[in-house]
CSV table of C-alpha atoms and ligand atoms in Angstrom, one decimal:
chain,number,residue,atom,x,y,z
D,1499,UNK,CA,-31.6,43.4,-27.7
D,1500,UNK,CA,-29.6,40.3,-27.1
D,1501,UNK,CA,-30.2,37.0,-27.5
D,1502,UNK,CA,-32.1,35.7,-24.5
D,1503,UNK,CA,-32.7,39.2,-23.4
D,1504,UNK,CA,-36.7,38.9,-23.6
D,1505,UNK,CA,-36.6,35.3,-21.9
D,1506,UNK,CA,-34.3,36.6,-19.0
D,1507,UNK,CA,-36.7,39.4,-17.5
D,1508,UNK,CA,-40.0,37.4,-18.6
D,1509,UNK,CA,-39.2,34.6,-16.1
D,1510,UNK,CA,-38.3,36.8,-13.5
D,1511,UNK,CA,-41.8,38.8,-13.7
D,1512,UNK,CA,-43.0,35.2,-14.1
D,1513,UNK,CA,-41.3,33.7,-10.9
D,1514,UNK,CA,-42.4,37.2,-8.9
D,1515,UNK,CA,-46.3,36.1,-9.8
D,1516,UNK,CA,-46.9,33.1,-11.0
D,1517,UNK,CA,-47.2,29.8,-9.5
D,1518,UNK,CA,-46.4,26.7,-11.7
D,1519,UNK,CA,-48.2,23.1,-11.1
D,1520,UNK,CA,-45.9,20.3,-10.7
D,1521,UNK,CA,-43.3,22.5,-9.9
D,1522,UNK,CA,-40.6,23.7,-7.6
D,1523,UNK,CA,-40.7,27.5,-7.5
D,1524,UNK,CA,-37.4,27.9,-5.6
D,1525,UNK,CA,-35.4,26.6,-8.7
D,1526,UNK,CA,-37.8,27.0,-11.6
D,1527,UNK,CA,-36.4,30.1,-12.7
D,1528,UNK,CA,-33.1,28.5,-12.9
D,1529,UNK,CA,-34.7,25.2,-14.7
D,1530,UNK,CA,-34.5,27.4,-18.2
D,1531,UNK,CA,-38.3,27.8,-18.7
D,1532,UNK,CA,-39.8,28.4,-22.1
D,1533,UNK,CA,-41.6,31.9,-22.1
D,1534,UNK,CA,-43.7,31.5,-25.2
D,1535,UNK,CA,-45.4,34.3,-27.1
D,1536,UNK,CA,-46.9,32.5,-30.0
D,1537,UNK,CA,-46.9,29.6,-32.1
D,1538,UNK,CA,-47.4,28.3,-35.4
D,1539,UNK,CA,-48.5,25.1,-36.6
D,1540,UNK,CA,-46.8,22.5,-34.3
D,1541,UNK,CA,-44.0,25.3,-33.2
D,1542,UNK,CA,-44.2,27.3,-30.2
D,1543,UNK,CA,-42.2,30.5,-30.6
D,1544,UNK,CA,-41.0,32.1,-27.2
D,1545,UNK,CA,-40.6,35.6,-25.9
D,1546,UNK,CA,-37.0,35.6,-28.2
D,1547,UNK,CA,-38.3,34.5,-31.1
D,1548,UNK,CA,-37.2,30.4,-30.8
D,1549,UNK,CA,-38.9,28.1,-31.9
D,1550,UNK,CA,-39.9,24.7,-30.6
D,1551,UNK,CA,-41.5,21.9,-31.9
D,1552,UNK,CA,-44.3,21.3,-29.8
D,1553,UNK,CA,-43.8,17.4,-29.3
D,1554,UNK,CA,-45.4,17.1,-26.0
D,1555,UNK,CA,-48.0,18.6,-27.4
D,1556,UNK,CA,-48.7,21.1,-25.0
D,1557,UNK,CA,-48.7,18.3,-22.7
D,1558,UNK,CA,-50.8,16.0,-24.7
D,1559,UNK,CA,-53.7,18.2,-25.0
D,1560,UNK,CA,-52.8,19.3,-28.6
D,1561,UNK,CA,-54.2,17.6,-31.6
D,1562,UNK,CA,-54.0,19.2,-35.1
D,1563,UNK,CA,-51.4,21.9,-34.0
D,1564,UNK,CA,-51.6,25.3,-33.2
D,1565,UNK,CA,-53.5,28.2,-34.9
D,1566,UNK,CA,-55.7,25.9,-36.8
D,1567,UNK,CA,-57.7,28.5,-39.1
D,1568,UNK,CA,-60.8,26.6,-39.0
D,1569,UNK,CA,-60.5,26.1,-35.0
D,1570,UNK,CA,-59.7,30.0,-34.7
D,1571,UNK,CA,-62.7,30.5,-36.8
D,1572,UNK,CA,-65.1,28.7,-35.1
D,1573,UNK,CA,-64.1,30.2,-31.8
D,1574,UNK,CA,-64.0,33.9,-32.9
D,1575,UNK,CA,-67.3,32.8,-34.9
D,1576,UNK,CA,-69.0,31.6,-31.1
D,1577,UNK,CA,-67.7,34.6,-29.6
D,1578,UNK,CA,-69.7,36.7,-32.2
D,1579,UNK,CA,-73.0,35.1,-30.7
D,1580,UNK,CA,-72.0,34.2,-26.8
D,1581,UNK,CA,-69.5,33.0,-24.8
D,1582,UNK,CA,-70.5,31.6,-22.0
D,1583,UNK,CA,-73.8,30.5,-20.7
D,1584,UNK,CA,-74.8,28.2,-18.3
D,1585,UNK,CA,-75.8,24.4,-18.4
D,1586,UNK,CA,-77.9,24.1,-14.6
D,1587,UNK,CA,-80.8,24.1,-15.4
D,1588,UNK,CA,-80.8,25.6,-19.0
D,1589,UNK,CA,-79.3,24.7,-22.7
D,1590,UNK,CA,-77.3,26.3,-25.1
D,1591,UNK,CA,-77.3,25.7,-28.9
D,1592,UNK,CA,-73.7,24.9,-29.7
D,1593,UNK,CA,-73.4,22.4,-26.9
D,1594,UNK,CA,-76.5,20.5,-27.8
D,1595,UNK,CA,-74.9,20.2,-31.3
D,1596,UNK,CA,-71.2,19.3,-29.5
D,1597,UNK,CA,-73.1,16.4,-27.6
D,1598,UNK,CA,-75.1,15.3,-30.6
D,1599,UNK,CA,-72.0,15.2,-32.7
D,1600,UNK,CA,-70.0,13.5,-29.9
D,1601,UNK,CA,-72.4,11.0,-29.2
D,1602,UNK,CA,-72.0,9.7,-32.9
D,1603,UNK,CA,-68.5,8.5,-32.2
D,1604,UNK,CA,-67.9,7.1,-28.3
D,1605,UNK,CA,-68.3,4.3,-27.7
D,1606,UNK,CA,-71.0,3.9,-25.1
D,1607,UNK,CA,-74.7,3.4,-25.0
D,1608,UNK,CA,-76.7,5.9,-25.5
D,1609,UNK,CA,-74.7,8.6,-24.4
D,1610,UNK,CA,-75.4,11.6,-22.0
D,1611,UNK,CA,-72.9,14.4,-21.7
D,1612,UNK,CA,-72.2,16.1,-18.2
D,1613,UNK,CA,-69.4,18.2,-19.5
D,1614,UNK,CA,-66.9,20.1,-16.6
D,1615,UNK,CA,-63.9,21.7,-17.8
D,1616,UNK,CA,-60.9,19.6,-16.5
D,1617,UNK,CA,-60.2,15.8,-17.2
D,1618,UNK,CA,-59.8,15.0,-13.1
D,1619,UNK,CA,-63.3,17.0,-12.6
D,1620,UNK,CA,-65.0,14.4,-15.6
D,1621,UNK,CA,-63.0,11.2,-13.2
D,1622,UNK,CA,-64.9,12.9,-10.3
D,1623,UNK,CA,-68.1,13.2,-11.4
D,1624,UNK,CA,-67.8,9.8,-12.9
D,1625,UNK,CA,-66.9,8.5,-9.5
D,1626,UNK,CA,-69.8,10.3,-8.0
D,1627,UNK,CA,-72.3,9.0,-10.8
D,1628,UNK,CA,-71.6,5.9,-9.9
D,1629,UNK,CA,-71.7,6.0,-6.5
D,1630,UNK,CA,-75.3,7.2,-6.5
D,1631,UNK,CA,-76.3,4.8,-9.6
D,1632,UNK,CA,-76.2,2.2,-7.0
D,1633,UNK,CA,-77.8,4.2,-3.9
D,1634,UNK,CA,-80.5,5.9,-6.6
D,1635,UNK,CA,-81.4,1.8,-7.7
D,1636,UNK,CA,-81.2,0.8,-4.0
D,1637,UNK,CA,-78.6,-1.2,-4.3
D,1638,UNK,CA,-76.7,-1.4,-0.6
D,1639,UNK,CA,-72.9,-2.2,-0.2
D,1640,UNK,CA,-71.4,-1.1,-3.2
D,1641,UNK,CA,-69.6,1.7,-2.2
D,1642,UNK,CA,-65.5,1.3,-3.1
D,1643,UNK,CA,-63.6,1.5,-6.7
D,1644,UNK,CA,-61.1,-0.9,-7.7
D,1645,UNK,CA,-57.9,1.1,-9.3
D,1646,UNK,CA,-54.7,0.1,-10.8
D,1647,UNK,CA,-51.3,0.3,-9.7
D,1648,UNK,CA,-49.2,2.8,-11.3
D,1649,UNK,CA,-53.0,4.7,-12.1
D,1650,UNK,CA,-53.2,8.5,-12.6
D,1651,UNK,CA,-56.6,10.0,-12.7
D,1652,UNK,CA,-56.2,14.0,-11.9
D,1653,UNK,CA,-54.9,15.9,-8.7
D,1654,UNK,CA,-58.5,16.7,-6.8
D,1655,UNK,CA,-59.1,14.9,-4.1
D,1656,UNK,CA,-61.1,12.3,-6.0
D,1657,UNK,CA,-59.3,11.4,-8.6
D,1658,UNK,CA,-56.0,11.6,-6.6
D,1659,UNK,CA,-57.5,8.2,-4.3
D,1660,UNK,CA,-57.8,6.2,-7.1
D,1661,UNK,CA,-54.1,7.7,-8.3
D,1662,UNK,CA,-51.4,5.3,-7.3
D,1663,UNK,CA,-49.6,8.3,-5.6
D,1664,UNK,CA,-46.0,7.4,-4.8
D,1665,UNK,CA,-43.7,10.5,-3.9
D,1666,UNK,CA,-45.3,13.1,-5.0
D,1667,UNK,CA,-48.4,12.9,-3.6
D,1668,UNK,CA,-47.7,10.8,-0.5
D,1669,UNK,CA,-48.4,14.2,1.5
D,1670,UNK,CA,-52.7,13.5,1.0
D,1671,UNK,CA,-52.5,10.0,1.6
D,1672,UNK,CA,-54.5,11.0,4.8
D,1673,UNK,CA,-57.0,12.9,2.8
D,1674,UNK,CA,-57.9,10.1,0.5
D,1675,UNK,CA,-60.0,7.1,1.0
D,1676,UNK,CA,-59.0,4.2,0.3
D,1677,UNK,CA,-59.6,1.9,-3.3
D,1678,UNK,CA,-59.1,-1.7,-4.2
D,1679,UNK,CA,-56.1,-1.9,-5.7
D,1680,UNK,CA,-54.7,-4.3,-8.2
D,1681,UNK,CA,-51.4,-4.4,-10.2
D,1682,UNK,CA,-51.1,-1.6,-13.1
D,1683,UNK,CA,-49.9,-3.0,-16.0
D,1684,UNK,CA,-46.4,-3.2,-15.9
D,1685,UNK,CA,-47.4,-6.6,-14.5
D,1686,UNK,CA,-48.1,-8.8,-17.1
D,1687,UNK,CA,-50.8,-11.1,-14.5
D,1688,UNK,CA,-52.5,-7.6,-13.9
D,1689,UNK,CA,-55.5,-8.2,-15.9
D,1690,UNK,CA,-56.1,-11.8,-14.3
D,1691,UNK,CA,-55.3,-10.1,-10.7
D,1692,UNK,CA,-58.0,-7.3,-11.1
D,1693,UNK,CA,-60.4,-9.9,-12.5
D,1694,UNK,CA,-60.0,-11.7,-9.8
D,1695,UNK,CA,-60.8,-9.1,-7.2
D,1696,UNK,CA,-63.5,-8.5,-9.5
D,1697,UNK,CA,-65.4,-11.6,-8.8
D,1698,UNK,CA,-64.5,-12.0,-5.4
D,1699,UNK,CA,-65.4,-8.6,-4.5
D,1700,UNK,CA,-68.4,-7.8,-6.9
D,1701,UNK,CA,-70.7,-6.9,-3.8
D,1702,UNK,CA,-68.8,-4.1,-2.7
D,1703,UNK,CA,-67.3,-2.5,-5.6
D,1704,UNK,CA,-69.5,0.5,-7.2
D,1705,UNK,CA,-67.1,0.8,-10.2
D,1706,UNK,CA,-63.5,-0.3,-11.7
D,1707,UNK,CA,-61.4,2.5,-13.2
D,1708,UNK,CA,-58.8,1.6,-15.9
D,1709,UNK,CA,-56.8,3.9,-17.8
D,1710,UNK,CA,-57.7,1.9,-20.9
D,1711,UNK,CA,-54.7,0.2,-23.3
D,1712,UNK,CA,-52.0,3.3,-22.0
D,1713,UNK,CA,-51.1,4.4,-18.3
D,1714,UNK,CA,-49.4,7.3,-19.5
D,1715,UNK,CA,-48.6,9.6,-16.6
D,1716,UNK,CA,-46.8,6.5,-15.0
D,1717,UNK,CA,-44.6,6.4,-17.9
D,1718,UNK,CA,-46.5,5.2,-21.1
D,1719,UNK,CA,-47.3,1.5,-19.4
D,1720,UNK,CA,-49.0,-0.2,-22.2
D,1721,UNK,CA,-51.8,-3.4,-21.5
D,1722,UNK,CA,-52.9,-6.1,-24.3
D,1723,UNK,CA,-56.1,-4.8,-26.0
D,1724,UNK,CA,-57.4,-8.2,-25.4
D,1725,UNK,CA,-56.4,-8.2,-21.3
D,1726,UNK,CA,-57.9,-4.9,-21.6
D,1727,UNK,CA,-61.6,-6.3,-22.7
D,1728,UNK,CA,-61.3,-9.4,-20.4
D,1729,UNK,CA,-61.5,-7.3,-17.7
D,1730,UNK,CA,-64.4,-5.1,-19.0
D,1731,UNK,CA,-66.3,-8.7,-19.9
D,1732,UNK,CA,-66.0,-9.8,-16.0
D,1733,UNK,CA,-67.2,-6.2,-14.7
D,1734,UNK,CA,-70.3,-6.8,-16.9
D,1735,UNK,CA,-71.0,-10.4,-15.8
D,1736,UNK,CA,-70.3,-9.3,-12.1
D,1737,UNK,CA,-72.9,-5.7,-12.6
D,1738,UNK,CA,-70.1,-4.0,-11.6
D,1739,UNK,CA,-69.5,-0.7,-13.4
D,1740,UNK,CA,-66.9,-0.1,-15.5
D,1741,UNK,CA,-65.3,3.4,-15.8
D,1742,UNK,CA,-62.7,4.4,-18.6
D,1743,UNK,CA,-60.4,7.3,-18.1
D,1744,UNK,CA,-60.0,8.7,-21.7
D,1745,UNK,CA,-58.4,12.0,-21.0
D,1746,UNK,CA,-55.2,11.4,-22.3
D,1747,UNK,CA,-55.9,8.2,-24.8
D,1748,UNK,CA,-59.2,10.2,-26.5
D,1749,UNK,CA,-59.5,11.5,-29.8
D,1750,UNK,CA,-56.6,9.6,-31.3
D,1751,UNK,CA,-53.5,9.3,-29.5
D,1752,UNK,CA,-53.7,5.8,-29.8
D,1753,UNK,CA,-54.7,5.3,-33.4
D,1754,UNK,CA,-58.4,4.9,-32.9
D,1755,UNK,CA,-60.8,7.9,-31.9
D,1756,UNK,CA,-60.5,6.4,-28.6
D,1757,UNK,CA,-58.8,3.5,-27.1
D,1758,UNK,CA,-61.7,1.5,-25.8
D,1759,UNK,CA,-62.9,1.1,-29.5
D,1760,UNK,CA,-59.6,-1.6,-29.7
D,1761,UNK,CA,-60.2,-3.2,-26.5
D,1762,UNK,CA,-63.7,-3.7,-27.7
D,1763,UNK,CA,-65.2,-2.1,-24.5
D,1764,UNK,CA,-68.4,0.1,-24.2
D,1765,UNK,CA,-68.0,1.2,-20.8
D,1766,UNK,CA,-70.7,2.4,-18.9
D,1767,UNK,CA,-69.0,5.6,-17.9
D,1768,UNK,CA,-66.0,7.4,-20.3
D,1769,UNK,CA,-64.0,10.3,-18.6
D,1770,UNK,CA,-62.8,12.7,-21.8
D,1771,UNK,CA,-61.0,15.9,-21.2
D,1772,UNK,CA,-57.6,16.6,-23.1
D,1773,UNK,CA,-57.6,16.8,-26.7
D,1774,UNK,CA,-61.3,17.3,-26.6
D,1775,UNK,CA,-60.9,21.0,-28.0
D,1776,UNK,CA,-57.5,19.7,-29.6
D,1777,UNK,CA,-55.7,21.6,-27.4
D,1778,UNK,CA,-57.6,25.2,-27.5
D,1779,UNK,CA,-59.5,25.8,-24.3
D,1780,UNK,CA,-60.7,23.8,-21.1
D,1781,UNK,CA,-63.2,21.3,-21.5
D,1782,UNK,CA,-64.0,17.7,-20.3
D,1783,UNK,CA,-66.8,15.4,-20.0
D,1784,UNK,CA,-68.2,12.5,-18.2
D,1785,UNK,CA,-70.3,10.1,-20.5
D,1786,UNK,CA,-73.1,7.5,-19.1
D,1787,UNK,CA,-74.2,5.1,-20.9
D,1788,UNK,CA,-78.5,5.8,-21.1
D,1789,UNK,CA,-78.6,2.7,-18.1
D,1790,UNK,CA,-76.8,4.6,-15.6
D,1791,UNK,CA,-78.7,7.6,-17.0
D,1792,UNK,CA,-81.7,6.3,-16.5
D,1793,UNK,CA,-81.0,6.1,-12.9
D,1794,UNK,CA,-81.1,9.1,-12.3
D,1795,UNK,CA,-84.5,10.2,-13.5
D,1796,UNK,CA,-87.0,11.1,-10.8
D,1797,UNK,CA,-89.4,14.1,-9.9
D,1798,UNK,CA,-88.4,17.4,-9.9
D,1799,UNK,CA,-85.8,18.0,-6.8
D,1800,UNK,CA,-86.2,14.7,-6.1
D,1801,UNK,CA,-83.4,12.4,-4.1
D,1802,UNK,CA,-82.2,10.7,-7.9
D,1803,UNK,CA,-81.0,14.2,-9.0
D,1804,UNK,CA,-77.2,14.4,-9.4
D,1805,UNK,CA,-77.1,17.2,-7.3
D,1806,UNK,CA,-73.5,18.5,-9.1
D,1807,UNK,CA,-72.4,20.7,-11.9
D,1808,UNK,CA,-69.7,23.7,-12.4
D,1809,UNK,CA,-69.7,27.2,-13.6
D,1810,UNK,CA,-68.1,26.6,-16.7
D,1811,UNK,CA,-69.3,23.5,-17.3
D,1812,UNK,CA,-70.7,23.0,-21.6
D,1813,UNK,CA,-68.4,26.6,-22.2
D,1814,UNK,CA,-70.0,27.8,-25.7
D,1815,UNK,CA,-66.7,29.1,-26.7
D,1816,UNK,CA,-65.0,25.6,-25.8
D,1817,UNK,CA,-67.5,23.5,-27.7
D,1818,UNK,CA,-67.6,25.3,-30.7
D,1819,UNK,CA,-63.9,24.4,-31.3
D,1820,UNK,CA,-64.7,20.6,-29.9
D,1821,UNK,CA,-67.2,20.8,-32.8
D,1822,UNK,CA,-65.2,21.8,-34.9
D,1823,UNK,CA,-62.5,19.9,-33.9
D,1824,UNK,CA,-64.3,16.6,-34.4
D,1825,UNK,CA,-65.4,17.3,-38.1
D,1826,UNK,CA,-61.9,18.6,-38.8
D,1827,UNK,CA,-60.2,15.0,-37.3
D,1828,UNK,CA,-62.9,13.1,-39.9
D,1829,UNK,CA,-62.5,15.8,-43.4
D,1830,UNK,CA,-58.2,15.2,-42.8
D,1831,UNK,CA,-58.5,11.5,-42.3
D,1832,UNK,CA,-56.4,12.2,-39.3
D,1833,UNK,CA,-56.6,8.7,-37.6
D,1834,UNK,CA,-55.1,7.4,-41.1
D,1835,UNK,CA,-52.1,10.5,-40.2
D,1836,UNK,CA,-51.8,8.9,-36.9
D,1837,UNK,CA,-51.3,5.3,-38.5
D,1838,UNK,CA,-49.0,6.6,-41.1
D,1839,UNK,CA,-46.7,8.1,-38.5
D,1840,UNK,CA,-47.2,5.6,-35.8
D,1841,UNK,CA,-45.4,3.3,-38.2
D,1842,UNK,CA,-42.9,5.5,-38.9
D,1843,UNK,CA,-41.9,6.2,-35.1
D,1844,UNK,CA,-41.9,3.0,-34.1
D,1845,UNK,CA,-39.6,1.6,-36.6
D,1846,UNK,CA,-37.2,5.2,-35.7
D,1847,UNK,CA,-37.6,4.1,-32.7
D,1848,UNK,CA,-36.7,0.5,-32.9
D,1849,UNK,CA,-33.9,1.6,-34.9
D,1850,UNK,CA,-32.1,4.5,-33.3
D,1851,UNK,CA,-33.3,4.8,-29.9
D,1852,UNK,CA,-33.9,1.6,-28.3
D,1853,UNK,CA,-30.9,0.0,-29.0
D,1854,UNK,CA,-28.7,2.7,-26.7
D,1855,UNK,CA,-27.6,1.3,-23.7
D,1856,UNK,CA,-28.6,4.4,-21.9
D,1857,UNK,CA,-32.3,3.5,-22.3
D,1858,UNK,CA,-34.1,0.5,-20.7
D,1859,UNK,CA,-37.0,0.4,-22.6
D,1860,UNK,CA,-39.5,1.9,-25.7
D,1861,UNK,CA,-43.2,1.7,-25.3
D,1862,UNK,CA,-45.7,2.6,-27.6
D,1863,UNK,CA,-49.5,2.7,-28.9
D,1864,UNK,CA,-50.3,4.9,-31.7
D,1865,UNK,CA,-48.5,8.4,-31.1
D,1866,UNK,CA,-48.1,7.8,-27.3
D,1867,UNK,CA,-44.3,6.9,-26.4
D,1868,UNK,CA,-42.4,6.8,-23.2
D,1869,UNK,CA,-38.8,6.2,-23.5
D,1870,UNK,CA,-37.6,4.9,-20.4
D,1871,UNK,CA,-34.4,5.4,-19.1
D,1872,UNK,CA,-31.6,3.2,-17.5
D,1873,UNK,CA,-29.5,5.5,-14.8
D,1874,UNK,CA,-26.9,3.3,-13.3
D,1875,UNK,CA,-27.8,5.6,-9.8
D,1876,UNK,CA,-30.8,7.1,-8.7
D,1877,UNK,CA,-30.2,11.2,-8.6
D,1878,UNK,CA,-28.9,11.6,-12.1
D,1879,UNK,CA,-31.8,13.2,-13.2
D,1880,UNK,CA,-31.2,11.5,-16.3
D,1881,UNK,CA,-35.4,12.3,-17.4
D,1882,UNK,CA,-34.7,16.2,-17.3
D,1883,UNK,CA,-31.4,16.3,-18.6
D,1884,UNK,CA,-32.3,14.5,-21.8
D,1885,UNK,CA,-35.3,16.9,-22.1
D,1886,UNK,CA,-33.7,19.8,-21.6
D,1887,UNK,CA,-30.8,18.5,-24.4
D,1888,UNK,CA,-33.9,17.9,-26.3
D,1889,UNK,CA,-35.3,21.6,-25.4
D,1890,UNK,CA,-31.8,23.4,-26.5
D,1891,UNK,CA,-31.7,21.4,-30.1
D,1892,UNK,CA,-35.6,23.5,-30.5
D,1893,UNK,CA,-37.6,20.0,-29.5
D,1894,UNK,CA,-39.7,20.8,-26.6
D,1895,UNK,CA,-40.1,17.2,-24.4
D,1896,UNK,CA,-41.1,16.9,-20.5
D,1897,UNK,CA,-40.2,13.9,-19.4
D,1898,UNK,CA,-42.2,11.7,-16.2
D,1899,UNK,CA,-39.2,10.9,-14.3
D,1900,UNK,CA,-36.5,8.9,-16.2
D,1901,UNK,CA,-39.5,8.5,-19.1
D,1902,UNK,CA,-38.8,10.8,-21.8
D,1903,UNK,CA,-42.5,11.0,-23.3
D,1904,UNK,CA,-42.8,11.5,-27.2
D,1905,UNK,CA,-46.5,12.7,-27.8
D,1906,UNK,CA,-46.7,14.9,-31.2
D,1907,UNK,CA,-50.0,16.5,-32.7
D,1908,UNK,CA,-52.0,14.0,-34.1
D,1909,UNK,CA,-50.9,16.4,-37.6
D,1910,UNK,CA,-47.3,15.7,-37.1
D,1911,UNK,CA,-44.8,15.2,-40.2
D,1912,UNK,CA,-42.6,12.9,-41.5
D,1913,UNK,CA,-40.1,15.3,-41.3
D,1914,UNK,CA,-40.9,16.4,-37.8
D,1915,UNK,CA,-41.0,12.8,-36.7
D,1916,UNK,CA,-37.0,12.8,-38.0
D,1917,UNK,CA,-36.1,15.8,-36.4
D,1918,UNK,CA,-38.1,14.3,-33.3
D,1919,UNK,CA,-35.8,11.3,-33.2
D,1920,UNK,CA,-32.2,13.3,-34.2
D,1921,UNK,CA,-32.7,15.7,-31.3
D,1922,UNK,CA,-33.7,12.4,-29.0
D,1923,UNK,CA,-30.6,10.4,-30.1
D,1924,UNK,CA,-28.0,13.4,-29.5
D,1925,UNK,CA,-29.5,14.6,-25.9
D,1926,UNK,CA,-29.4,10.9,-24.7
D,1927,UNK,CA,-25.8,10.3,-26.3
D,1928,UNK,CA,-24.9,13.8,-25.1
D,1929,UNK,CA,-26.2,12.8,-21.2
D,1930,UNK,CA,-25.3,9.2,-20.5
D,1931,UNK,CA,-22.6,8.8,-22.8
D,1932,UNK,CA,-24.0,5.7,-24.9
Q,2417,LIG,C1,-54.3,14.4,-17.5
Q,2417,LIG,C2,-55.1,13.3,-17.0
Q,2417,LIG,C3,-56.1,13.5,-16.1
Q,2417,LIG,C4,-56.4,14.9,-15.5
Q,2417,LIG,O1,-56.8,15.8,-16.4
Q,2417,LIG,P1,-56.7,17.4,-16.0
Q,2417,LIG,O2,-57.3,18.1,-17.1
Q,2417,LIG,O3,-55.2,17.6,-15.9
Q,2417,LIG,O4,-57.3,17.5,-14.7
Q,2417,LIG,C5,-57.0,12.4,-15.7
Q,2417,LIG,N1,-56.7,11.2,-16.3
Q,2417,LIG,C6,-55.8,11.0,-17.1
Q,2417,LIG,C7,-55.6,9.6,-17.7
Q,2417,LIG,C8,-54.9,12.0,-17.5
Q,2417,LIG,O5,-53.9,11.7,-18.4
């Protein structure tokens, strides 16, 4: 069969089926889509038998690589005893041990797990928790969330209000309701600004949501660790809640297990989702802290229940690789990995990539980059043609507009790092000439 052969027909049964998110149907099939079949380690393999090193990691949901035998083992181990069973109302073995295991390392107060399976479904039932934390303790008036600019918290309804929108979603603007909203933080004054609003708005505001040290599906914006904890010291001296959206910083993108650990936060409600299963099946969580927990408690059917929960919410199958997954990122010393590369990207970075005048800016926190491009006209579609460069020299990259994100496994190699940075530096000489 020729070359391409395989990918050709597989998109067009694809594009006669199959709807993609975040994407245009009328030209995806002439976009070059990646069909993939397989994968190994940090390569995906598609339908022709390329391969691609994953360095989006399956956007940013993929920690220690693909086909981990220990992950695959725990799962087909699960499946051997049951799948699926659900959490209203009753328990199941493998998820007590998940929450047990998890509640060892966040860093909140005596954790409680209500676990969903998608990281805008944790945001919404952390949004609802604390809307009824207040109502439950009889608190009036606190009813709105304060938000940052450029914030992206999940495409339900929800978590799309405290979004900062812009184009793409400008079409539900009359669906949402409406948030306090203070600068994101490509303002430097933005921590100063939402403590602000903080204290002059404490009565009304049920919770703050941050995105804490990275605003990543804005392009990788980065905050100070330290603006990041004044903020969470005025929502604790104004009793206003404070809610951190780990889904994309958790489990150590960032260089710590999760990002609030190096702002020095305990926040009273932590939104996990991602890397949770390192990439293997769907599965988030909302944590409360034992306070807001407590809040709750009541008699049976009574009006403190938090009357929520979804069908596949605590998936057996899903936990037993989360499990896995957590004793597997402390027996490799993967947050030491991280580290090790972090360094090494950064200075690749510093070196080979920043300095082109085709690129405006580098930001980075632990294995979270966004390179940001610098079009001289909007409509260039500088962002996509530097990915798909990327794409054709087997480096598989999505890019956020004109921000090329850089997001390897957590188990990435020095030499993958290099071949990261090589297939970088010839798609953005390659597309804006510099
Ligand atoms: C990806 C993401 C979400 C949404 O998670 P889904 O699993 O895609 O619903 C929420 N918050 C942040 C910060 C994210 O990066």
């Amino acid at each position: 069969m020729p070359r391409e052969a395989a990918a050709h027909e597989w998109i067009g049964r694809d594009a006669a089926v199959v709807w993609h998110g975040f994407t245009q149907m009328g030209t995806y099939a002439t976009n070059s889509p990646l069909v993939i079949d397989r994968a190994e380690g940090r390569e995906l393999i598609d339908v022709d038998g390329r391969r691609y090193l994953d360095a989006i990691s399956s956007l940013w949901v993929n920690t220690l690589g693909h086909r981990v035998p220990e992950l695959d083992a725990a799962l087909v181990a699960q499946v051997n005893k049951v799948a699926h069973s659900t959490m209203l109302g009753n328990g199941n073995t493998v998820v007590i041990e998940l929450a047990e295991a998890l509640a060892g390392v966040v860093p909140v107060d005596a954790p409680h797990f209500l676990f969903a399976a998608d990281g805008a479904v944790a945001v919404e039932q952390a949004l609802k928790i604390a809307f009824q934390y207040w109502v439950n303790r009889g608190v009036e008036g606190r009813t709105q969330y304060l938000a940052l600019g450029d914030a992206y918290h999940g495409d339900t309804i929800g978590s799309l209000s405290l979004g900062d929108g812009g184009v793409f979603s400008a079409v539900f603007d009359p669906l949402c309701f409406p948030v306090v909203r203070t600068p994101g933080y490509a303002d430097p004054g933005w921590a100063a600004k939402a403590c602000a609003a903080v204290e002059g708005r404490a009565g009304e505001l049920a919770a703050v949501v941050i995105e804490p040290l990275v605003q990543g599906a804005s392009g990788m914006l980065c905050a100070e660790a330290a603006d990041v904890r004044a903020l969470g010291e005025t929502c604790r001296a104004h009793g206003v809640l404070l809610i951190c959206d780990e889904v994309a910083t958790g489990f150590g993108r960032t260089g710590t297990l999760f990002a609030s650990e190096q702002c020095g936060l305990r926040p009273d409600l932590l939104c996990l989702g991602k890397g949770i299963t390192g990439g293997y099946l769907a599965m988030s969580a909302t944590v409360t802290s034992g306070e807001v927990f407590d809040a709750f408690l009541g008699c049976d059917l009574g009006p403190q229940t938090f009357f929520h929960g979804h069908s596949y919410g605590g998936n057996a199958l899903a936990a037993a690789v989360a499990l896995e997954h957590l004793r597997l990122i402390e027996d490799w010393d993967v947050l030491a990995r991280v580290r090790a590369r972090t360094g090494q990207l950064s200075a690749l970075l510093e070196q080979r990539i920043a300095p082109l005048s085709g690129v405006a800016a580098v930001r980075q926190r632990g294995l979270m980059v966004g390179v940001e491009l610098a079009p001289p006209r909007p409509g260039l579609r500088w962002g996509r043609r530097v990915c798909a460069g990327a794409v054709a020299r087997g480096v598989l990259l999505r890019p956020l507009g004109d921000v090329v994100v850089v997001m390897p496994p957590l188990t990435t190699t020095e030499e993958e790092i290099v071949r990261i940075i090589d297939a970088l530096d010839a798609s953005v000489h390659e597309v804006t000439g510099s």
